[in-house]
Short mmCIF file of C-alpha atoms and ligand atoms in Angstrom, two decimals:
data_model
loop_
_atom_site.label_atom_id
_atom_site.label_comp_id
_atom_site.label_asym_id
_atom_site.label_seq_id
_atom_site.Cartn_x
_atom_site.Cartn_y
_atom_site.Cartn_z
CA UNK I 119 69.39 89.82 134.04
CA UNK I 120 71.44 91.98 136.39
CA UNK I 121 73.72 94.47 134.68
CA UNK I 122 75.52 97.61 135.66
CA UNK I 123 73.66 100.91 135.55
CA UNK I 124 74.67 103.41 132.90
CA UNK I 125 73.46 106.96 133.02
CA UNK I 126 74.26 108.02 129.45
CA UNK I 127 76.99 108.98 127.07
CA UNK I 128 79.86 110.80 128.68
CA UNK I 129 80.40 112.98 125.61
CA UNK I 130 78.15 115.34 127.55
CA UNK I 131 79.54 118.44 129.20
CA UNK I 132 80.71 117.81 132.78
CA UNK I 133 79.41 120.67 135.01
CA UNK I 134 82.42 120.12 137.31
CA UNK I 135 84.51 121.63 134.50
CA UNK I 136 82.53 124.84 134.21
CA UNK I 137 85.52 127.00 135.21
CA UNK I 138 87.47 125.74 132.17
CA UNK I 139 84.96 127.39 129.81
CA UNK I 140 85.34 130.87 128.39
CA UNK I 141 83.62 133.41 130.68
CA UNK I 142 80.61 134.09 128.43
CA UNK I 143 79.80 130.39 127.94
CA UNK I 144 80.38 129.66 131.65
CA UNK I 145 77.95 132.42 132.64
CA UNK I 146 75.18 131.07 130.39
CA UNK I 147 75.77 127.48 131.57
CA UNK I 148 75.51 128.66 135.21
CA UNK I 149 72.28 130.57 134.60
CA UNK I 150 70.87 127.57 132.73
CA UNK I 151 71.67 125.12 135.53
CA UNK I 152 70.18 127.58 138.05
CA UNK I 153 66.82 127.57 136.31
CA UNK I 154 66.63 124.21 134.49
CA UNK I 155 68.08 122.10 137.31
CA UNK I 156 70.28 119.01 137.20
CA UNK I 157 68.55 116.60 134.79
CA UNK I 158 69.42 118.28 131.49
CA UNK I 159 72.64 117.56 129.61
CA UNK I 160 74.73 119.62 127.18
CA UNK I 161 76.65 118.15 124.27
CA UNK I 162 80.48 118.31 124.16
CA UNK I 163 83.35 119.23 126.49
CA UNK I 164 82.83 122.77 125.16
CA UNK I 165 79.06 123.44 124.87
CA UNK I 166 78.00 125.51 121.85
CA UNK I 167 75.53 128.38 121.75
CA UNK I 168 73.75 128.35 118.40
CA UNK I 169 71.78 131.30 117.11
CA UNK I 170 70.83 130.31 113.56
CA UNK I 171 70.43 127.35 111.23
CA UNK I 172 70.18 127.03 107.46
CA UNK I 173 70.20 123.79 105.49
CA UNK I 174 72.82 121.42 106.91
CA UNK I 175 74.59 124.25 108.73
CA UNK I 176 74.29 125.77 112.18
CA UNK I 177 75.87 129.08 113.18
CA UNK I 178 77.15 129.88 116.66
CA UNK I 179 76.96 133.14 118.53
CA UNK I 180 80.28 134.25 116.98
CA UNK I 181 79.06 133.50 113.45
CA UNK I 182 81.08 130.29 112.99
CA UNK I 183 79.51 127.73 110.68
CA UNK I 184 79.15 124.04 111.69
CA UNK I 185 78.23 121.00 109.57
CA UNK I 186 75.31 119.13 111.12
CA UNK I 187 75.87 115.38 110.86
CA UNK I 188 73.67 114.70 113.87
CA UNK I 189 70.20 116.06 113.31
CA UNK I 190 67.33 113.80 112.33
CA UNK I 191 64.70 116.34 113.38
CA UNK I 192 65.52 119.10 110.91
CA UNK I 193 65.63 116.36 108.32
CA UNK I 194 64.95 118.71 105.38
CA UNK I 195 67.61 121.07 106.72
CA UNK I 196 67.33 123.83 109.29
CA UNK I 197 64.76 126.57 108.75
CA UNK I 198 63.46 125.01 105.54
CA UNK I 199 61.59 127.82 103.74
CA UNK I 200 58.64 125.63 102.67
CA UNK I 201 58.07 124.48 106.24
CA UNK I 202 58.48 127.90 107.86
CA UNK I 203 56.12 129.43 105.28
CA UNK I 204 53.51 126.71 105.89
CA UNK I 205 53.71 127.25 109.66
CA UNK I 206 53.48 131.04 109.39
CA UNK I 207 50.62 130.96 106.91
CA UNK I 208 48.49 128.52 108.93
CA UNK I 209 49.26 130.29 112.24
CA UNK I 210 48.02 133.52 110.71
CA UNK I 211 44.70 131.95 109.72
CA UNK I 212 43.54 129.34 112.22
CA UNK I 213 44.97 126.97 114.82
CA UNK I 214 42.43 124.66 116.43
CA UNK I 215 42.22 121.07 117.60
CA UNK I 216 40.72 117.80 116.41
CA UNK I 217 37.21 118.40 117.76
CA UNK I 218 36.36 120.57 114.78
CA UNK I 219 36.32 119.49 111.19
CA UNK I 220 39.32 120.63 109.18
CA UNK I 221 40.50 119.70 105.69
CA UNK I 222 44.18 119.78 106.61
CA UNK I 223 44.30 116.85 109.04
CA UNK I 224 42.17 114.61 106.80
CA UNK I 225 44.22 115.32 103.68
CA UNK I 226 47.49 114.79 105.56
CA UNK I 227 46.26 111.55 107.18
CA UNK I 228 45.19 110.21 103.78
CA UNK I 229 48.54 111.05 102.19
CA UNK I 230 50.56 109.74 105.14
CA UNK I 231 48.67 106.44 105.22
CA UNK I 232 49.22 106.09 101.47
CA UNK I 233 52.97 105.83 102.19
CA UNK I 234 52.37 102.83 104.49
CA UNK I 235 51.28 99.26 103.71
CA UNK I 236 47.50 99.19 103.02
CA UNK I 237 46.82 97.15 106.19
CA UNK I 238 47.75 100.22 108.29
CA UNK I 239 44.54 102.18 107.97
CA UNK I 240 44.29 104.58 110.91
CA UNK I 241 46.50 107.32 112.32
CA UNK I 242 46.14 109.21 115.62
CA UNK I 243 48.14 112.37 116.29
CA UNK I 244 50.28 113.33 119.28
CA UNK I 245 52.93 115.97 119.98
CA UNK I 246 55.91 113.70 120.76
CA UNK I 247 57.24 110.27 119.95
CA UNK I 248 56.94 109.35 123.63
CA UNK I 249 53.22 110.11 123.61
CA UNK I 250 52.83 108.14 120.40
CA UNK I 251 54.50 105.13 122.05
CA UNK I 252 52.40 105.57 125.18
CA UNK I 253 49.20 105.60 123.12
CA UNK I 254 50.38 102.56 121.15
CA UNK I 255 50.92 100.59 124.38
CA UNK I 256 47.47 101.54 125.68
CA UNK I 257 45.97 100.33 122.41
CA UNK I 258 48.03 97.12 122.49
CA UNK I 259 46.99 96.36 126.06
CA UNK I 260 43.31 97.00 125.32
CA UNK I 261 43.44 94.78 122.21
CA UNK I 262 45.42 91.84 123.60
CA UNK I 263 44.34 91.84 127.24
CA UNK I 264 48.03 91.34 127.99
CA UNK I 265 50.43 93.65 129.79
CA UNK I 266 53.88 92.26 128.93
CA UNK I 267 56.28 94.27 126.76
CA UNK I 268 59.58 93.10 125.25
CA UNK I 269 62.30 95.55 124.17
CA UNK I 270 65.99 95.39 123.28
CA UNK I 271 68.88 95.73 125.74
CA UNK I 272 69.68 99.41 125.18
CA UNK I 273 66.35 100.57 123.77
CA UNK I 274 65.17 104.14 123.98
CA UNK I 275 61.52 104.90 123.27
CA UNK I 276 60.91 108.11 125.22
CA UNK I 277 60.07 109.85 128.46
CA UNK I 278 56.52 109.24 129.77
CA UNK I 279 56.38 107.02 132.86
CA UNK I 280 55.15 104.06 130.80
CA UNK I 281 57.64 104.58 127.98
CA UNK I 282 60.62 105.36 130.24
CA UNK I 283 59.80 101.98 131.81
CA UNK I 284 60.50 100.28 128.45
CA UNK I 285 63.64 102.36 127.76
CA UNK I 286 66.51 100.53 129.50
CA UNK I 287 69.06 102.95 128.01
CA UNK I 288 67.72 105.57 130.44
CA UNK I 289 68.67 103.90 133.67
CA UNK I 290 69.90 100.37 133.45
CA UNK I 291 68.05 97.11 133.73
CA UNK I 292 67.44 96.96 137.47
CA UNK I 293 64.75 99.60 137.21
CA UNK I 294 62.62 97.71 134.66
CA UNK I 295 59.14 96.89 136.02
CA UNK I 296 57.95 93.25 136.25
CA UNK I 297 55.93 93.47 132.99
CA UNK I 298 59.01 94.34 130.88
CA UNK I 299 61.59 91.90 129.48
CA UNK I 300 64.70 92.82 127.51
CA UNK I 301 66.41 90.83 124.80
CA UNK I 302 69.95 91.29 123.46
CA UNK I 303 70.11 93.44 120.34
CA UNK I 304 70.49 91.77 116.92
CA UNK I 305 74.08 92.96 116.47
CA UNK I 306 75.59 91.32 113.39
CA UNK I 307 79.08 92.61 114.32
CA UNK I 308 79.05 90.88 117.70
CA UNK I 309 76.55 88.02 117.61
CA UNK I 310 77.87 84.79 116.08
CA UNK I 311 74.50 83.20 115.39
CA UNK I 312 76.02 80.17 113.66
CA UNK I 313 78.20 79.38 116.67
CA UNK I 314 75.03 79.43 118.77
CA UNK I 315 73.36 76.97 116.38
CA UNK I 316 71.08 79.31 114.43
CA UNK I 317 70.77 79.49 110.66
CA UNK I 318 70.44 83.27 110.57
CA UNK I 319 70.53 86.38 112.76
CA UNK I 320 66.75 86.55 112.40
CA UNK I 321 66.32 83.01 113.80
CA UNK I 322 68.70 83.88 116.64
CA UNK I 323 66.78 87.06 117.45
CA UNK I 324 63.43 85.26 117.27
CA UNK I 325 64.73 82.70 119.80
CA UNK I 326 65.68 85.52 122.20
CA UNK I 327 62.18 86.99 121.90
CA UNK I 328 60.57 83.54 122.32
CA UNK I 329 62.55 83.03 125.55
CA UNK I 330 61.30 86.41 126.83
CA UNK I 331 57.69 85.49 125.90
CA UNK I 332 58.09 82.20 127.79
CA UNK I 333 59.58 83.94 130.81
CA UNK I 334 56.68 86.41 130.92
CA UNK I 335 54.25 83.49 130.65
CA UNK I 336 55.96 81.63 133.48
CA UNK I 337 55.21 84.69 135.63
CA UNK I 338 51.58 84.73 134.52
CA UNK I 339 52.06 87.74 132.19
CA UNK I 340 50.61 87.70 128.70
CA UNK I 341 52.41 89.57 125.92
CA UNK I 342 50.90 92.88 124.82
CA UNK I 343 53.67 94.10 122.51
CA UNK I 344 57.16 93.65 121.20
CA UNK I 345 58.62 97.10 120.58
CA UNK I 346 61.67 97.82 118.42
CA UNK I 347 63.23 100.83 116.77
CA UNK I 348 63.51 99.53 113.20
CA UNK I 349 67.13 100.80 112.91
CA UNK I 350 68.09 100.03 116.56
CA UNK I 351 69.68 103.47 116.93
CA UNK I 352 70.39 103.43 120.67
CA UNK I 353 71.50 99.78 120.47
CA UNK I 354 74.24 100.86 118.04
CA UNK I 355 72.64 101.26 114.55
CA UNK I 356 71.85 97.71 113.42
CA UNK I 357 70.47 97.54 109.88
CA UNK I 358 71.72 94.22 108.54
CA UNK I 359 71.01 91.74 107.23
CA UNK I 360 67.74 93.30 106.04
CA UNK I 361 64.94 90.83 106.77
CA UNK I 362 66.07 89.75 110.24
CA UNK I 363 62.93 91.15 111.87
CA UNK I 364 60.53 88.87 109.98
CA UNK I 365 60.96 85.76 112.19
CA UNK I 366 60.44 87.90 115.33
CA UNK I 367 57.13 89.14 114.00
CA UNK I 368 55.97 85.52 113.73
CA UNK I 369 56.96 84.76 117.33
CA UNK I 370 55.14 87.86 118.57
CA UNK I 371 51.97 87.03 116.60
CA UNK I 372 51.99 83.41 117.84
CA UNK I 373 52.18 84.71 121.41
CA UNK I 374 49.09 86.88 120.82
CA UNK I 375 51.06 90.12 121.08
CA UNK I 376 51.33 93.08 118.72
CA UNK I 377 54.42 94.20 116.84
CA UNK I 378 55.09 97.92 117.43
CA UNK I 379 57.61 99.41 115.00
CA UNK I 380 59.17 102.56 116.43
CA UNK I 381 59.92 104.65 113.33
CA UNK I 382 60.75 107.84 115.21
CA UNK I 383 64.40 107.50 114.16
CA UNK I 384 64.44 105.77 110.75
CA UNK I 385 61.16 107.04 109.28
CA UNK I 386 60.40 109.49 106.47
CA UNK I 387 62.90 108.11 103.95
CA UNK I 388 66.11 108.23 105.96
CA UNK I 389 67.00 104.58 105.38
CA UNK I 390 66.98 105.17 101.63
CA UNK I 391 65.48 101.98 100.26
CA UNK I 392 62.02 102.66 101.63
CA UNK I 393 60.01 105.37 103.33
CA UNK I 394 59.83 103.34 106.57
CA UNK I 395 62.60 101.38 108.25
CA UNK I 396 60.48 98.27 108.85
CA UNK I 397 59.89 97.90 105.10
CA UNK I 398 63.54 96.84 104.65
CA UNK I 399 62.63 93.69 106.60
CA UNK I 400 60.03 92.49 104.13
CA UNK I 401 60.02 91.51 100.47
CA UNK I 402 57.68 92.29 97.62
CA UNK I 403 55.94 88.95 98.04
CA UNK I 404 56.11 88.92 101.84
CA UNK I 405 55.93 92.54 103.02
CA UNK I 406 56.70 93.29 106.65
CA UNK I 407 53.58 94.85 108.17
CA UNK I 408 53.69 95.83 111.85
CA UNK I 409 50.47 96.09 113.89
CA UNK I 410 51.37 99.52 115.24
CA UNK I 411 53.87 102.16 114.11
CA UNK I 412 55.05 105.27 115.92
CA UNK I 413 56.49 108.22 114.02
CA UNK I 414 57.78 111.64 115.10
CA UNK I 415 61.03 113.63 115.06
CA UNK I 416 61.42 114.64 111.34
CA UNK I 417 57.64 114.60 110.82
CA UNK I 418 57.35 118.39 111.29
CA UNK I 419 61.02 119.29 110.65
CA UNK I 420 61.11 120.73 114.16
CA UNK I 421 57.42 121.35 114.90
CA UNK I 422 56.32 119.04 117.73
CA UNK I 423 54.15 116.53 115.90
CA UNK I 424 54.14 112.74 116.10
CA UNK I 425 51.63 109.95 115.51
CA UNK I 426 50.59 106.36 116.08
CA UNK I 427 49.60 104.41 112.98
CA UNK I 428 47.76 101.11 113.27
CA UNK I 429 45.77 98.30 111.74
CA UNK I 430 42.11 99.31 112.23
CA UNK I 431 41.23 96.07 114.03
CA UNK I 432 43.74 96.63 116.84
CA UNK I 433 42.15 99.93 117.88
CA UNK I 434 38.56 98.63 117.97
CA UNK I 435 38.53 97.83 121.70
CA UNK I 436 40.30 101.06 122.62
CA UNK I 437 37.95 103.14 120.43
CA UNK I 438 34.89 101.49 121.93
CA UNK I 439 35.88 101.86 125.57
CA UNK I 440 37.87 105.10 125.55
CA UNK I 441 37.79 108.45 123.85
CA UNK I 442 40.92 110.17 122.64
CA UNK I 443 41.66 113.86 122.72
CA UNK I 444 45.08 115.49 122.67
CA UNK I 445 44.89 119.28 122.99
CA UNK I 446 47.80 120.04 120.68
CA UNK I 447 48.15 116.72 118.84
CA UNK I 448 47.01 117.21 115.25
CA UNK I 449 46.47 120.96 115.53
CA UNK I 450 46.20 122.81 112.23
CA UNK I 451 49.64 124.47 112.41
CA UNK I 452 51.51 121.25 113.21
CA UNK I 453 49.63 119.49 110.44
CA UNK I 454 50.57 122.25 107.99
CA UNK I 455 54.24 121.74 108.89
CA UNK I 456 53.91 117.97 108.49
CA UNK I 457 52.18 118.37 105.12
CA UNK I 458 55.01 120.59 103.90
CA UNK I 459 57.58 118.01 105.06
CA UNK I 460 55.83 115.18 103.25
CA UNK I 461 55.51 117.30 100.10
CA UNK I 462 59.21 118.22 100.13
CA UNK I 463 60.39 114.64 100.84
CA UNK I 464 58.42 113.48 97.79
CA UNK I 465 59.06 116.41 95.43
CA UNK I 466 62.81 116.64 96.15
CA UNK I 467 63.19 112.83 96.14
CA UNK I 468 64.97 112.94 99.47
CA UNK I 469 64.60 109.21 100.11
CA UNK I 470 66.61 108.66 96.94
CA UNK I 471 69.14 111.27 98.08
CA UNK I 472 69.52 109.39 101.38
CA UNK I 473 70.12 106.17 99.45
CA UNK I 474 72.73 107.60 97.06
CA UNK I 475 74.64 109.89 99.41
CA UNK I 476 74.40 107.34 102.23
CA UNK I 477 75.91 104.59 100.05
CA UNK I 478 78.74 106.87 98.99
CA UNK I 479 79.39 107.95 102.58
CA UNK I 480 79.47 104.32 103.72
CA UNK I 481 81.93 103.50 100.95
CA UNK I 482 84.21 106.38 101.95
CA UNK I 483 84.02 105.33 105.62
CA UNK I 484 85.02 101.77 104.63
CA UNK I 485 88.00 103.17 102.77
CA UNK I 486 88.94 105.09 105.94
CA UNK I 487 88.77 101.79 107.83
CA UNK I 488 91.59 100.43 105.64
CA UNK I 489 93.84 103.23 106.96
CA UNK I 490 92.59 103.65 110.54
CA UNK I 491 92.83 100.39 112.50
CA UNK I 492 90.49 101.65 115.22
CA UNK I 493 87.48 101.46 112.88
CA UNK I 494 86.06 98.01 113.57
CA UNK I 495 82.88 98.16 111.53
CA UNK I 496 80.93 100.41 109.17
CA UNK I 497 77.23 99.71 108.61
CA UNK I 498 74.10 101.56 107.73
CA UNK I 499 71.02 102.09 105.62
CA UNK I 500 70.71 105.30 103.65
CA UNK I 501 71.73 108.26 105.79
CA UNK I 502 71.67 106.31 109.05
CA UNK I 503 75.20 104.98 109.45
CA UNK I 504 77.17 103.58 112.37
CA UNK I 505 80.98 103.71 112.48
CA UNK I 506 82.11 101.42 115.29
CA UNK I 507 85.47 101.83 117.02
CA UNK I 508 87.24 98.80 118.47
CA UNK I 509 90.54 98.73 120.36
CA UNK I 510 93.15 97.45 117.86
CA UNK I 511 94.60 94.09 118.84
CA UNK I 512 91.54 93.10 120.88
CA UNK I 513 88.52 91.02 119.92
CA UNK I 514 86.20 93.90 119.05
CA UNK I 515 86.87 95.58 122.43
CA UNK I 516 84.65 98.71 122.47
CA UNK I 517 86.82 101.81 122.14
CA UNK I 518 84.69 104.31 124.06
CA UNK I 519 87.51 106.69 124.98
CA UNK I 520 88.52 107.10 121.34
CA UNK I 521 84.92 107.60 120.22
CA UNK I 522 84.40 110.41 122.71
CA UNK I 523 87.71 111.99 121.65
CA UNK I 524 86.56 111.81 118.02
CA UNK I 525 83.22 113.46 118.86
CA UNK I 526 84.97 116.32 120.64
CA UNK I 527 87.71 116.48 117.99
CA UNK I 528 85.12 116.81 115.23
CA UNK I 529 83.35 119.49 117.24
CA UNK I 530 86.59 121.50 117.28
CA UNK I 531 86.63 121.09 113.49
CA UNK I 532 83.04 122.38 113.36
CA UNK I 533 81.40 119.05 112.62
CA UNK I 534 78.49 117.99 114.86
CA UNK I 535 78.01 114.29 115.61
CA UNK I 536 76.96 111.98 118.45
CA UNK I 537 77.44 108.41 119.65
CA UNK I 538 75.30 105.28 119.84
CA UNK I 539 75.47 101.91 121.56
CA UNK I 540 75.65 100.82 125.17
CA UNK I 541 79.42 101.38 125.19
CA UNK I 542 79.28 104.73 123.37
CA UNK I 543 81.77 103.40 120.86
CA UNK I 544 79.77 103.97 117.70
CA UNK I 545 79.61 107.24 115.76
CA UNK I 546 75.98 107.89 114.86
CA UNK I 547 76.10 109.42 111.38
CA UNK I 548 72.57 110.80 110.95
CA UNK I 549 72.57 114.14 109.14
CA UNK I 550 69.60 115.95 107.61
CA UNK I 551 68.60 113.88 104.55
CA UNK I 552 69.31 116.82 102.23
CA UNK I 553 73.01 116.04 102.89
CA UNK I 554 74.91 116.38 99.61
CA UNK I 555 77.86 114.43 98.20
CA UNK I 556 80.05 117.45 99.03
CA UNK I 557 78.80 117.44 102.65
CA UNK I 558 79.60 113.72 102.90
CA UNK I 559 83.12 114.31 101.53
CA UNK I 560 83.70 117.17 103.98
CA UNK I 561 82.62 114.94 106.88
CA UNK I 562 84.94 112.11 105.80
CA UNK I 563 87.88 114.51 105.34
CA UNK I 564 87.37 115.91 108.85
CA UNK I 565 86.96 112.44 110.35
CA UNK I 566 90.15 111.30 108.60
CA UNK I 567 92.07 114.29 109.99
CA UNK I 568 90.63 113.83 113.49
CA UNK I 569 91.63 110.14 113.54
CA UNK I 570 95.12 110.98 112.24
CA UNK I 571 95.46 113.65 114.93
CA UNK I 572 94.49 111.05 117.55
CA UNK I 573 96.86 108.55 115.92
CA UNK I 574 94.00 106.05 115.76
C1 LIG T 726 63.58 105.54 118.84
C2 LIG T 726 62.89 106.65 119.57
N1 LIG T 726 61.61 106.52 119.94
C3 LIG T 726 60.95 107.47 120.60
C4 LIG T 726 61.57 108.67 120.94
C5 LIG T 726 60.82 109.70 121.74
O1 LIG T 726 60.49 110.80 120.97
P1 LIG T 726 60.22 112.21 121.68
O2 LIG T 726 61.52 112.73 122.19
O3 LIG T 726 59.60 113.03 120.58
O4 LIG T 726 59.25 111.96 122.79
C6 LIG T 726 62.90 108.87 120.57
C7 LIG T 726 63.59 110.15 120.89
O5 LIG T 726 64.79 110.28 120.84
C8 LIG T 726 63.57 107.85 119.87
O6 LIG T 726 64.86 107.98 119.50
#
């Protein structure tokens, strides 16, 4: 399982190049490094100082407007008036924690759970997706008596000690603790499941997970949980074929483990066909129902609120033997923001918008691929789309250098975007889900021009 260590996408600003920046930006970068230290990163060769956001646009310190094709936190758009009003109103009245009764948290929990399969009956609130994952693992360990966790090759699930330990994208595979196993990602562009003797990508993926379960067992470790981001964002955006997660769920259940669906990236309607990314992997007659679900990022449109959702039976042991209190998790102001987000997603039919605009954007990106040979693959669900670059004339050779040039080229054209995948060769198209058809066309026009400029 040895593999080389990767520290992260190199589309980040390189501090060694600080003198190449304009004096004002260089001064702020220097002051920032002085106080924040060396672990933070800045996007782009030329970092940007933003002062304002509105809808799908951000404005820099000189008043220039940028199109945000990156942000899955401000999913309703930046500074959404319904959310800011809800926050301000609640902050002006009361902000307390979950040890007092409050209507807001109960109403929100009821409405949130109503968007999930009926088997998922409880929700516990945290401030971040990392905390939600951490809590989910504690619950899974208490329920199963196991400690083993299986994740994908370039997974990212967050920053607590426990969750960083199951996030190989943070620091390579050598640093994984003995209770963690990784499996290759279910990458339909690269995995030839038929050549390996499997009838489907799902069967292939299930076999990888079974091998990891067996390896844990051979070391005396029982499975607690299989954890996967339902859209595999850090593994490169892997949505298809919908349904491929179902056989894995069976393997995990047979091994006595729990299936934890990380919905921090795809959740709240982004994938278009359903509110939650895992739902794409079930059918009407055989719905896909995880044991645990973590949600976060867009949940408060920028307010720090996240949650762990679960089948009631899996939290019995934890609830009996532990008590749970999170000072800020589920506070009245965060809940008010989350309620406003849920209301707007439903009232403005944003899941449907993600489906329609996402499909159109994918179609336009496929048309670009007929003219730009460097585009190897276009895939996605709703407004979560991956555009993969491959070196022309090679067998899908990852074209990292081009991808980074495209990211910085688009930045110069005032379009904000990032990369995905272990080789940083996939454009992660993940705008606020209020993205319009016109926004999608502007993005494609700028991408077309950037690729022409790079002769790619
Ligand atoms: C898939 C996934 N899970 C969990 C997290 C952690 O969320 P947070 O940064 O709120 O702790 C992230 C954050 O990027 C994520 O992408």
